Structures are given as C-alpha cells and as structure tokens.
Amino acid sequence: MDDESGCSDSKEQFEQALQQQHTQRYVLKLYVTGQTIRSIAAIAAIRAVCEQHLQGRYEFQVIDITRHPQLAEGERIVAAPTLIKELPLPLRRLVGDMSNEEKVLLGLDLMPKE
Amino acid sequence: MTDQFPATQRTLEKSPTGISGFDEISGGGLPKGRPSLICGGAGCGKTLFSMEFLVNGIRQYDEPGVFMAFEETREDLTKNTSSLGFELDALVQQGKLIVDHVSIERSELEQAGDYDLDGLFVRLGYAIKKVGAKRVVLDTIEVLFNALGDSQILRAELRRLFTWLKSQGVTAIITGERGDGTLTRYGVEEYVSDCVILLDHRVENQMSIRRVRIVKYRGSTHGTDEYPFLIDETGFSVLPVTSVGLNYPVSAERISSGIPRLDAMLDGKGFYRASTIMVSGTGGSGKSTLAAHFVDAAAGRGEKCLYFSFEESPSQIIRNMSSIGIDLQQWVDAGLLQFRNVRPTMYSMEMHLAVLHKAIREYNPQVVIMDPITNFNNISNTNESRALITRLIDFLKSRGITALFTSLTSAGEAAEQSGIEISSIVDAWLLVRNVEFNGERNRVMYILKARGMAHSNQVCEFQITNNGIQLVDAYLGSAGVLTGSARLAQEARERDEELAMQQRLELQQLQLERKRLSIEAQIAALQSELEVERSEIQLLLDQDRRRRQSAEQFTNSMMAMRNMTIEGVNTTSSHEQTEGASS
C-alpha cells in the first residue's frame, strides 16, 4: 500500500510538472553584438519560437553588449549571439544564430527529449 | 651578456618582460604589439610567466594589463601568486590591472547555429579601454575548444581574435596546453605566427628540470637553446647559460692566496683576479683548508665571498676552520661571507646552476668558492657537468669573479685528472696529495699549472697547524723527494755528515799549520847555518887579503932592501923578452 501510494505521489508530481510546462513563465535574454547578420537572424528565430510555443507567458529582452560592455562580464558572455534562459530554472545558455530550431526547442525545454 | 642577441630591435620593437634572463635570451622581450604563444604541459609555469609579464609591465614599465583567465578564478590567481609578492588586488584597485575570469560550463551551454566570439572581443575591448592596457594575457584559450564544440568556427574566430589583438596594439600572451606531438593541443600555434615560446618541465633521474625554449621569433634573433629556468619565491628566472661568450675583459691584478709561501710559489704575487682556480686532491688532503685561507684573505681585503658548500654545513665549516686558527665567523658577521649549502642531489644539474646564478647575481661577490664541484657528478654524467661548469666559469669570469673550485680525486684515479675534466678551462691548478711513505702520510702540494705567471715547479710539503697551513720545503735530493719524518731523518743525517766533514777540515787545517810552523823553523835553522858559513867565508877572505897585503909589503921591503931601481928591473926584463922572441 505504502509503496503504491509513494508511486502515485511521484506520478502526481510528474503530471503536475507536465502541466506546468505549458503554463510556466519564460524569461529569455538574448545578448548580441550590434546589428550583425547573426544577431538579426537570432532575434527573428527566438521571436518566432516564442510566438509559437510561449504565447503570452514570456519575456524576451535583446541586449546589445557593444553598448553595454560591462554586462558581458557579469553575464559571462563569450560567444555571440548568446541566449540565456533565466526562467524557468535550470538556467541554460544557447549560442549561435538559433538557426537550428530543434536545438533551440531542446535548449528551452519545449520539446521532450527522446 | 645582453649583447648576445643584439638589436634587430630597430625594426622590431620589443616589450620587455622584466623576467630575469628571459629578456636576454629573447633580445629584449616579446614582440611589442603582437600576440605571442606560450605553450607547455600542465604545471610548467605558463600562468606564472604570463602573470609576471603583466605585473612587471605595471610595476616597471607602467604598462597596465588585462588578464583573461579561462581556468582559474580571480581569487585563486590572487592567492596563488601572493606568495610571489604580486599583490594582484592592490594592482586591481589602482586601476592598473583587470583580471577577468571567463567561465564556460559545457553543461549549461548548447550550440544552436553559427556563432562568433564577439562577446569575448567586447569584453576584452572593454577591459583594455578601461585601464588603458598595453599588455594582455589569455590563459588558456584552448578551454574554449572544450566548452564550445564546433572547432571549425573556433579556429576561424581565433584567427580573427589574433588579428584583432594586433589591431588593438597590445602585446599579448596566449597560453596553450601542450598536445601530443604538437605544440598545443588544438594547434593554436598555427595562428600565432610571431613568437612561440615553449616551457618544459620534465623529470630526469628523479629530478625535475624546467626549461624554456624560443621555438620561433619572427623578425628577431634569439637564443635557440633550451635554457633552464627556476620558479622560486621571487618568481620566474631564466638562466641564460649559453649566452656568454669568451670576450670578457681580463685583469692583471694579483690577489693573495692567503698563504704567503704559496704566493711566493706563484711568482711572489698570488693568483690573478677573475681567474678560475682549481684545487684537486684526494679526501683529507687539505682542499677545503686552502679554500678557507683564500676566503680569509679575500674577506680581509674587504671583498665579498660566496661559499657554496655541497657537503658540509656552514657551522661545521666555521668550527673546523676555527680549530686551525682561521676565524670565518667574523667575516660572516661582517657580511663579507655568505654560505650557501645545497645537497647536490637536491636539484638537477641545471637547477643547481640556475640557483648558483641567482645567488651570485643577488649577492654580487668578488670571490666564489665551490666545495667540491665533483659532487655534481653524482647527479649527472661527466659531459653534462663539464658543459655546465664551463658555462658557470664563463659567467663568473664575465663578472670579474675569482673562483676557487675544489675537486675531489677518488683513490685510484689519476691525480692529474680533475673529477669532471675541466682542467683545460681553469687558469690555475693546485694539486694537493698525500704521500704515503715510511709508515706515515704527509701532505704535499704543487702547482700543476698557473697561466700567465712564472711559478715554482717545486713540490712543497705542507702541514696543517694551529695557525693554518704552513708550507715546508720538501727534501729534494739524491734520495728523491722525502717528506715528514723521512725528511727530518735525512736532514739530521745531512747535518751529521756536514759536522763530520767540518771536523775533518779543521783537523787538516791544524795539521797544515803545524807543518808550516815546522818548515818555517827549518828555514830559520838553514838561514842561520848560511849565516855562519857566510861569516866563515868572510873570515877566509879577510885572512887572504891580509896575507896578500903583508906579502906585498914584504916584497916592497925586499926590493927596497936590494936597492934595485924600478927602471933597472924593467930594462932587464925587456931584454929578456926581445931575446926570447928572436930565438
């Protein structure tokens, strides 16, 4: 009995988590270096993903580190463009022009891993 | 020494590292305004070299710096280098230094499409601008390859980074981990084409040896050898061992050996200043004592002496020498004598020389003693020790330092062979040995060679007395060289012989005198005899004269008595003559 109830508990939690996945708020920050081709491509790609998967529950910010270089050290930016998923946890970083949609969705936990 | 790799610097400006020795072998430092690669295995001192380059730049050349650390955090770096007196925090506060830790966690990084390293450029550019940096270090950039998978993009980006660094006009150091068969694991050396420096840390015969080599230095002459280097409490120091030529000035000044009679054997003036003296001999023959005399004399003249002892501790040397009347403690107290004691097995040969070099540079002595050099054979083969001792001698000579080496000859080895075969490069060679004869051992010394001076060819016996070394002339005679009691016996024998000879002579003289006296007496007797005879003859002559006179008187009186005229007698006699003639 105890075992079963334990099982059902974790099962419930999992279900809950699954539920939440579709309701969680996303905070995304994209660090770019000026108006490069990669920057523009990345901004467009992330916008599209957000509109498609996270409509109404996301916050998306584009930061040009050439204008705010002091932010680069704080956010430990090396490569550009870098997308940081601050929420939901865990924090995750994606680098590149976000042309690989599958990777982007994986990185943002929007696609269950096989 | 700095002239070894002279200025092509007119064309290529250099940025001095301030690392002792390195600027000498690289002809002035790293190429200014260009990136240089420093590669080597783990723990070979890449980070330290780079950090010292920055810190020296700030302190000595007023060139602010940026240290971009990919591996260590700022706290770790500060802590690790504080023992070297770098005080990174203070430099950061003064606004002269920025330490930027770039941490990249592969686990939280996903690659989604093409990227570039503009983020890094922006950070670096920002830091450079903030402090007005002239020197930049990227340590270790290859971490990027581990963190960011796509090496193709990275390679292109690195090429861009180095070009960008050049355009920024900063002198940069990029460090790289040594790869298998390549200088760096990811071939970064392909992009840094101006200057590549290889640091090496290897273990041979259980001894760790650090070496640095300039693999490539575009547009500049440089030393191409492997130079040993040291990392100690004062940081990095390279030993520019081979960057010494044979063009040092020589001195005609002579300095005393500390033993007056030995000076007398050396043309009466002693050794040349800045020459290299070797004292070789078997164990217990008095080599160290000779060295102590030399030190005592030098310190007495007010010169600074550095005594490297590889076998005894300073207190032991001082005690032993005070027992024979040489007070070395007073010179230690006066700051004129320093002992450095190292077990030969403590470091490798090259490390030893690096340590010696450093000690000599720091203390700046006029006299250096190494007692004994042969101990280096314990840690390396003869060829190697010889090569390195040669370098050391060149170094000492170039600094005008008089050096005295003792060399232990083991029993059975040829005496006229120094343990590490450096006899041809020393200027003066004293050989001390024990002569075993007649049931005792005696010490003798001779000068095997002394360049540039007339020197005694005599074997001298010496004794170690309460007043130090005393030289005694050894007996040299028909019986060969005799020393010790044999010499004394021989001397006694000679004294006896001489006495006997003298007595014989005296006796002969006495006899001669007597003979002379007797002959003189004889002469006197003969003379008196002669006198007697002469007076007898006189008497006879007188008698004869008197007889003649009386006879004449008698004739005259007879004539007178006969009344004969003188004419009548004459006529008669003339007639008789005529008649006789005609008939």
JSON list of N, CA and C in Angstrom, two decimals, chain B residues 488-542:
[
{"chain": "B", "resi": 488, "resn": "LEU", "atom": "N", "xyz": [112.97, 14.69, 7.94]},
{"chain": "B", "resi": 488, "resn": "LEU", "atom": "CA", "xyz": [113.70, 15.09, 9.15]},
{"chain": "B", "resi": 488, "resn": "LEU", "atom": "C", "xyz": [114.92, 14.20, 9.34]},
{"chain": "B", "resi": 489, "resn": "ALA", "atom": "N", "xyz": [114.75, 12.90, 9.14]},
{"chain": "B", "resi": 489, "resn": "ALA", "atom": "CA", "xyz": [115.85, 11.97, 9.33]},
{"chain": "B", "resi": 489, "resn": "ALA", "atom": "C", "xyz": [116.96, 12.28, 8.34]},
{"chain": "B", "resi": 490, "resn": "GLN", "atom": "N", "xyz": [116.53, 12.52, 7.12]},
{"chain": "B", "resi": 490, "resn": "GLN", "atom": "CA", "xyz": [117.51, 12.81, 6.08]},
{"chain": "B", "resi": 490, "resn": "GLN", "atom": "C", "xyz": [118.25, 14.10, 6.41]},
{"chain": "B", "resi": 491, "resn": "GLU", "atom": "N", "xyz": [117.49, 15.06, 6.92]},
{"chain": "B", "resi": 491, "resn": "GLU", "atom": "CA", "xyz": [118.11, 16.32, 7.28]},
{"chain": "B", "resi": 491, "resn": "GLU", "atom": "C", "xyz": [119.11, 16.13, 8.42]},
{"chain": "B", "resi": 492, "resn": "ALA", "atom": "N", "xyz": [118.76, 15.28, 9.40]},
{"chain": "B", "resi": 492, "resn": "ALA", "atom": "CA", "xyz": [119.65, 15.02, 10.53]},
{"chain": "B", "resi": 492, "resn": "ALA", "atom": "C", "xyz": [120.93, 14.35, 10.02]},
{"chain": "B", "resi": 493, "resn": "ARG", "atom": "N", "xyz": [120.68, 13.40, 9.11]},
{"chain": "B", "resi": 493, "resn": "ARG", "atom": "CA", "xyz": [121.83, 12.68, 8.56]},
{"chain": "B", "resi": 493, "resn": "ARG", "atom": "C", "xyz": [122.76, 13.67, 7.85]},
{"chain": "B", "resi": 494, "resn": "GLU", "atom": "N", "xyz": [122.17, 14.53, 7.13]},
{"chain": "B", "resi": 494, "resn": "GLU", "atom": "CA", "xyz": [122.98, 15.50, 6.40]},
{"chain": "B", "resi": 494, "resn": "GLU", "atom": "C", "xyz": [123.73, 16.42, 7.35]},
{"chain": "B", "resi": 495, "resn": "ARG", "atom": "N", "xyz": [123.03, 16.77, 8.44]},
{"chain": "B", "resi": 495, "resn": "ARG", "atom": "CA", "xyz": [123.69, 17.62, 9.44]},
{"chain": "B", "resi": 495, "resn": "ARG", "atom": "C", "xyz": [124.91, 16.91, 10.00]},
{"chain": "B", "resi": 496, "resn": "ASP", "atom": "N", "xyz": [124.75, 15.62, 10.34]},
{"chain": "B", "resi": 496, "resn": "ASP", "atom": "CA", "xyz": [125.85, 14.85, 10.91]},
{"chain": "B", "resi": 496, "resn": "ASP", "atom": "C", "xyz": [127.02, 14.81, 9.94]},
{"chain": "B", "resi": 497, "resn": "GLU", "atom": "N", "xyz": [126.67, 14.51, 8.70]},
{"chain": "B", "resi": 497, "resn": "GLU", "atom": "CA", "xyz": [127.72, 14.40, 7.70]},
{"chain": "B", "resi": 497, "resn": "GLU", "atom": "C", "xyz": [128.48, 15.71, 7.58]},
{"chain": "B", "resi": 498, "resn": "GLU", "atom": "N", "xyz": [127.77, 16.74, 7.62]},
{"chain": "B", "resi": 498, "resn": "GLU", "atom": "CA", "xyz": [128.38, 18.05, 7.47]},
{"chain": "B", "resi": 498, "resn": "GLU", "atom": "C", "xyz": [129.32, 18.34, 8.65]},
{"chain": "B", "resi": 499, "resn": "LEU", "atom": "N", "xyz": [128.84, 17.94, 9.84]},
{"chain": "B", "resi": 499, "resn": "LEU", "atom": "CA", "xyz": [129.64, 18.17, 11.04]},
{"chain": "B", "resi": 499, "resn": "LEU", "atom": "C", "xyz": [130.95, 17.40, 10.94]},
{"chain": "B", "resi": 500, "resn": "ALA", "atom": "N", "xyz": [130.81, 16.14, 10.54]},
{"chain": "B", "resi": 500, "resn": "ALA", "atom": "CA", "xyz": [132.00, 15.31, 10.43]},
{"chain": "B", "resi": 500, "resn": "ALA", "atom": "C", "xyz": [132.96, 15.92, 9.43]},
{"chain": "B", "resi": 501, "resn": "MET", "atom": "N", "xyz": [132.45, 16.34, 8.34]},
{"chain": "B", "resi": 501, "resn": "MET", "atom": "CA", "xyz": [133.26, 16.96, 7.29]},
{"chain": "B", "resi": 501, "resn": "MET", "atom": "C", "xyz": [133.97, 18.20, 7.83]},
{"chain": "B", "resi": 502, "resn": "GLN", "atom": "N", "xyz": [133.24, 18.96, 8.60]},
{"chain": "B", "resi": 502, "resn": "GLN", "atom": "CA", "xyz": [133.80, 20.18, 9.15]},
{"chain": "B", "resi": 502, "resn": "GLN", "atom": "C", "xyz": [134.96, 19.86, 10.09]},
{"chain": "B", "resi": 503, "resn": "GLN", "atom": "N", "xyz": [134.67, 18.81, 10.91]},
{"chain": "B", "resi": 503, "resn": "GLN", "atom": "CA", "xyz": [135.72, 18.44, 11.86]},
{"chain": "B", "resi": 503, "resn": "GLN", "atom": "C", "xyz": [136.97, 17.99, 11.12]},
{"chain": "B", "resi": 504, "resn": "ARG", "atom": "N", "xyz": [136.73, 17.23, 10.05]},
{"chain": "B", "resi": 504, "resn": "ARG", "atom": "CA", "xyz": [137.88, 16.76, 9.26]},
{"chain": "B", "resi": 504, "resn": "ARG", "atom": "C", "xyz": [138.67, 17.94, 8.71]},
{"chain": "B", "resi": 505, "resn": "LEU", "atom": "N", "xyz": [137.94, 18.89, 8.25]},
{"chain": "B", "resi": 505, "resn": "LEU", "atom": "CA", "xyz": [138.59, 20.06, 7.68]},
{"chain": "B", "resi": 505, "resn": "LEU", "atom": "C", "xyz": [139.40, 20.80, 8.71]},
{"chain": "B", "resi": 506, "resn": "GLU", "atom": "N", "xyz": [138.81, 20.93, 9.87]},
{"chain": "B", "resi": 506, "resn": "GLU", "atom": "CA", "xyz": [139.51, 21.65, 10.94]},
{"chain": "B", "resi": 506, "resn": "GLU", "atom": "C", "xyz": [140.82, 20.95, 11.29]},
{"chain": "B", "resi": 507, "resn": "LEU", "atom": "N", "xyz": [140.72, 19.63, 11.35]},
{"chain": "B", "resi": 507, "resn": "LEU", "atom": "CA", "xyz": [141.90, 18.84, 11.68]},
{"chain": "B", "resi": 507, "resn": "LEU", "atom": "C", "xyz": [142.99, 19.07, 10.64]},
{"chain": "B", "resi": 508, "resn": "GLN", "atom": "N", "xyz": [142.59, 19.01, 9.41]},
{"chain": "B", "resi": 508, "resn": "GLN", "atom": "CA", "xyz": [143.56, 19.19, 8.33]},
{"chain": "B", "resi": 508, "resn": "GLN", "atom": "C", "xyz": [144.19, 20.57, 8.40]},
{"chain": "B", "resi": 509, "resn": "GLN", "atom": "N", "xyz": [143.38, 21.53, 8.72]},
{"chain": "B", "resi": 509, "resn": "GLN", "atom": "CA", "xyz": [143.90, 22.88, 8.84]},
{"chain": "B", "resi": 509, "resn": "GLN", "atom": "C", "xyz": [144.97, 22.97, 9.93]},
{"chain": "B", "resi": 510, "resn": "LEU", "atom": "N", "xyz": [144.65, 22.27, 11.01]},
{"chain": "B", "resi": 510, "resn": "LEU", "atom": "CA", "xyz": [145.56, 22.27, 12.15]},
{"chain": "B", "resi": 510, "resn": "LEU", "atom": "C", "xyz": [146.90, 21.65, 11.76]},
{"chain": "B", "resi": 511, "resn": "GLN", "atom": "N", "xyz": [146.75, 20.52, 11.03]},
{"chain": "B", "resi": 511, "resn": "GLN", "atom": "CA", "xyz": [147.98, 19.81, 10.61]},
{"chain": "B", "resi": 511, "resn": "GLN", "atom": "C", "xyz": [148.80, 20.69, 9.69]},
{"chain": "B", "resi": 512, "resn": "LEU", "atom": "N", "xyz": [148.13, 21.34, 8.82]},
{"chain": "B", "resi": 512, "resn": "LEU", "atom": "CA", "xyz": [148.82, 22.21, 7.87]},
{"chain": "B", "resi": 512, "resn": "LEU", "atom": "C", "xyz": [149.56, 23.31, 8.60]},
{"chain": "B", "resi": 513, "resn": "GLU", "atom": "N", "xyz": [148.94, 23.84, 9.61]},
{"chain": "B", "resi": 513, "resn": "GLU", "atom": "CA", "xyz": [149.54, 24.93, 10.37]},
{"chain": "B", "resi": 513, "resn": "GLU", "atom": "C", "xyz": [150.84, 24.44, 11.03]},
{"chain": "B", "resi": 514, "resn": "ARG", "atom": "N", "xyz": [150.64, 23.22, 11.58]},
{"chain": "B", "resi": 514, "resn": "ARG", "atom": "CA", "xyz": [151.81, 22.68, 12.27]},
{"chain": "B", "resi": 514, "resn": "ARG", "atom": "C", "xyz": [152.95, 22.50, 11.27]},
{"chain": "B", "resi": 515, "resn": "LYS", "atom": "N", "xyz": [152.62, 21.96, 10.13]},
{"chain": "B", "resi": 515, "resn": "LYS", "atom": "CA", "xyz": [153.62, 21.72, 9.11]},
{"chain": "B", "resi": 515, "resn": "LYS", "atom": "C", "xyz": [154.30, 23.03, 8.71]},
{"chain": "B", "resi": 516, "resn": "ARG", "atom": "N", "xyz": [153.45, 24.02, 8.57]},
{"chain": "B", "resi": 516, "resn": "ARG", "atom": "CA", "xyz": [154.00, 25.33, 8.18]},
{"chain": "B", "resi": 516, "resn": "ARG", "atom": "C", "xyz": [154.99, 25.81, 9.22]},
{"chain": "B", "resi": 517, "resn": "LEU", "atom": "N", "xyz": [154.60, 25.65, 10.48]},
{"chain": "B", "resi": 517, "resn": "LEU", "atom": "CA", "xyz": [155.46, 26.11, 11.55]},
{"chain": "B", "resi": 517, "resn": "LEU", "atom": "C", "xyz": [156.79, 25.38, 11.53]},
{"chain": "B", "resi": 518, "resn": "SER", "atom": "N", "xyz": [156.71, 24.04, 11.32]},
{"chain": "B", "resi": 518, "resn": "SER", "atom": "CA", "xyz": [157.96, 23.27, 11.36]},
{"chain": "B", "resi": 518, "resn": "SER", "atom": "C", "xyz": [158.83, 23.66, 10.18]},
{"chain": "B", "resi": 519, "resn": "ILE", "atom": "N", "xyz": [158.21, 23.87, 9.03]},
{"chain": "B", "resi": 519, "resn": "ILE", "atom": "CA", "xyz": [159.01, 24.28, 7.86]},
{"chain": "B", "resi": 519, "resn": "ILE", "atom": "C", "xyz": [159.64, 25.63, 8.10]},
{"chain": "B", "resi": 520, "resn": "GLU", "atom": "N", "xyz": [158.86, 26.49, 8.69]},
{"chain": "B", "resi": 520, "resn": "GLU", "atom": "CA", "xyz": [159.41, 27.82, 8.97]},
{"chain": "B", "resi": 520, "resn": "GLU", "atom": "C", "xyz": [160.61, 27.71, 9.91]},
{"chain": "B", "resi": 521, "resn": "ALA", "atom": "N", "xyz": [160.48, 26.78, 10.88]},
{"chain": "B", "resi": 521, "resn": "ALA", "atom": "CA", "xyz": [161.59, 26.59, 11.83]},
{"chain": "B", "resi": 521, "resn": "ALA", "atom": "C", "xyz": [162.83, 26.09, 11.09]},
{"chain": "B", "resi": 522, "resn": "GLN", "atom": "N", "xyz": [162.56, 25.15, 10.15]},
{"chain": "B", "resi": 522, "resn": "GLN", "atom": "CA", "xyz": [163.67, 24.62, 9.36]},
{"chain": "B", "resi": 522, "resn": "GLN", "atom": "C", "xyz": [164.35, 25.72, 8.56]},
{"chain": "B", "resi": 523, "resn": "ILE", "atom": "N", "xyz": [163.48, 26.55, 7.97]},
{"chain": "B", "resi": 523, "resn": "ILE", "atom": "CA", "xyz": [164.02, 27.64, 7.18]},
{"chain": "B", "resi": 523, "resn": "ILE", "atom": "C", "xyz": [164.91, 28.52, 8.05]},
{"chain": "B", "resi": 524, "resn": "ALA", "atom": "N", "xyz": [164.47, 28.79, 9.27]},
{"chain": "B", "resi": 524, "resn": "ALA", "atom": "CA", "xyz": [165.25, 29.63, 10.18]},
{"chain": "B", "resi": 524, "resn": "ALA", "atom": "C", "xyz": [166.60, 28.99, 10.49]},
{"chain": "B", "resi": 525, "resn": "ALA", "atom": "N", "xyz": [166.57, 27.67, 10.69]},
{"chain": "B", "resi": 525, "resn": "ALA", "atom": "CA", "xyz": [167.81, 26.97, 11.02]},
{"chain": "B", "resi": 525, "resn": "ALA", "atom": "C", "xyz": [168.79, 27.05, 9.85]},
{"chain": "B", "resi": 526, "resn": "LEU", "atom": "N", "xyz": [168.26, 26.79, 8.66]},
{"chain": "B", "resi": 526, "resn": "LEU", "atom": "CA", "xyz": [169.10, 26.84, 7.47]},
{"chain": "B", "resi": 526, "resn": "LEU", "atom": "C", "xyz": [169.68, 28.23, 7.26]},
{"chain": "B", "resi": 527, "resn": "GLN", "atom": "N", "xyz": [168.84, 29.21, 7.52]},
{"chain": "B", "resi": 527, "resn": "GLN", "atom": "CA", "xyz": [169.31, 30.58, 7.33]},
{"chain": "B", "resi": 527, "resn": "GLN", "atom": "C", "xyz": [170.46, 30.89, 8.28]},
{"chain": "B", "resi": 528, "resn": "SER", "atom": "N", "xyz": [170.31, 30.43, 9.50]},
{"chain": "B", "resi": 528, "resn": "SER", "atom": "CA", "xyz": [171.38, 30.71, 10.48]},
{"chain": "B", "resi": 528, "resn": "SER", "atom": "C", "xyz": [172.66, 29.97, 10.08]},
{"chain": "B", "resi": 529, "resn": "GLU", "atom": "N", "xyz": [172.47, 28.76, 9.55]},
{"chain": "B", "resi": 529, "resn": "GLU", "atom": "CA", "xyz": [173.61, 27.98, 9.07]},
{"chain": "B", "resi": 529, "resn": "GLU", "atom": "C", "xyz": [174.32, 28.74, 7.96]},
{"chain": "B", "resi": 530, "resn": "LEU", "atom": "N", "xyz": [173.49, 29.24, 7.06]},
{"chain": "B", "resi": 530, "resn": "LEU", "atom": "CA", "xyz": [174.01, 30.02, 5.95]},
{"chain": "B", "resi": 530, "resn": "LEU", "atom": "C", "xyz": [174.80, 31.22, 6.45]},
{"chain": "B", "resi": 531, "resn": "GLU", "atom": "N", "xyz": [174.23, 31.83, 7.47]},
{"chain": "B", "resi": 531, "resn": "GLU", "atom": "CA", "xyz": [174.90, 32.99, 8.05]},
{"chain": "B", "resi": 531, "resn": "GLU", "atom": "C", "xyz": [176.28, 32.62, 8.57]},
{"chain": "B", "resi": 532, "resn": "VAL", "atom": "N", "xyz": [176.29, 31.50, 9.23]},
{"chain": "B", "resi": 532, "resn": "VAL", "atom": "CA", "xyz": [177.57, 31.03, 9.80]},
{"chain": "B", "resi": 532, "resn": "VAL", "atom": "C", "xyz": [178.57, 30.81, 8.67]},
{"chain": "B", "resi": 533, "resn": "GLU", "atom": "N", "xyz": [178.10, 30.15, 7.62]},
{"chain": "B", "resi": 533, "resn": "GLU", "atom": "CA", "xyz": [179.01, 29.83, 6.51]},
{"chain": "B", "resi": 533, "resn": "GLU", "atom": "C", "xyz": [179.50, 31.11, 5.85]},
{"chain": "B", "resi": 534, "resn": "ARG", "atom": "N", "xyz": [178.52, 32.05, 5.72]},
{"chain": "B", "resi": 534, "resn": "ARG", "atom": "CA", "xyz": [178.93, 33.30, 5.09]},
{"chain": "B", "resi": 534, "resn": "ARG", "atom": "C", "xyz": [180.00, 34.02, 5.91]},
{"chain": "B", "resi": 535, "resn": "SER", "atom": "N", "xyz": [179.86, 34.01, 7.20]},
{"chain": "B", "resi": 535, "resn": "SER", "atom": "CA", "xyz": [180.86, 34.70, 8.05]},
{"chain": "B", "resi": 535, "resn": "SER", "atom": "C", "xyz": [182.20, 33.97, 8.00]},
{"chain": "B", "resi": 536, "resn": "GLU", "atom": "N", "xyz": [182.14, 32.67, 7.83]},
{"chain": "B", "resi": 536, "resn": "GLU", "atom": "CA", "xyz": [183.39, 31.91, 7.72]},
{"chain": "B", "resi": 536, "resn": "GLU", "atom": "C", "xyz": [184.13, 32.30, 6.46]},
{"chain": "B", "resi": 537, "resn": "ILE", "atom": "N", "xyz": [183.36, 32.37, 5.36]},
{"chain": "B", "resi": 537, "resn": "ILE", "atom": "CA", "xyz": [183.97, 32.74, 4.09]},
{"chain": "B", "resi": 537, "resn": "ILE", "atom": "C", "xyz": [184.58, 34.13, 4.20]},
{"chain": "B", "resi": 538, "resn": "GLN", "atom": "N", "xyz": [183.85, 35.03, 4.82]},
{"chain": "B", "resi": 538, "resn": "GLN", "atom": "CA", "xyz": [184.32, 36.40, 5.01]},
{"chain": "B", "resi": 538, "resn": "GLN", "atom": "C", "xyz": [185.66, 36.41, 5.73]},
{"chain": "B", "resi": 539, "resn": "LEU", "atom": "N", "xyz": [185.68, 35.56, 6.74]},
{"chain": "B", "resi": 539, "resn": "LEU", "atom": "CA", "xyz": [186.88, 35.47, 7.55]},
{"chain": "B", "resi": 539, "resn": "LEU", "atom": "C", "xyz": [188.06, 35.03, 6.68]},
{"chain": "B", "resi": 540, "resn": "LEU", "atom": "N", "xyz": [187.78, 34.01, 5.85]},
{"chain": "B", "resi": 540, "resn": "LEU", "atom": "CA", "xyz": [188.83, 33.48, 4.98]},
{"chain": "B", "resi": 540, "resn": "LEU", "atom": "C", "xyz": [189.29, 34.56, 4.01]},
{"chain": "B", "resi": 541, "resn": "LEU", "atom": "N", "xyz": [188.31, 35.26, 3.45]},
{"chain": "B", "resi": 541, "resn": "LEU", "atom": "CA", "xyz": [188.65, 36.32, 2.50]},
{"chain": "B", "resi": 541, "resn": "LEU", "atom": "C", "xyz": [189.50, 37.39, 3.16]},
{"chain": "B", "resi": 542, "resn": "ASP", "atom": "N", "xyz": [189.10, 37.74, 4.36]},
{"chain": "B", "resi": 542, "resn": "ASP", "atom": "CA", "xyz": [189.87, 38.76, 5.09]},
{"chain": "B", "resi": 542, "resn": "ASP", "atom": "C", "xyz": [191.31, 38.30, 5.32]}
]
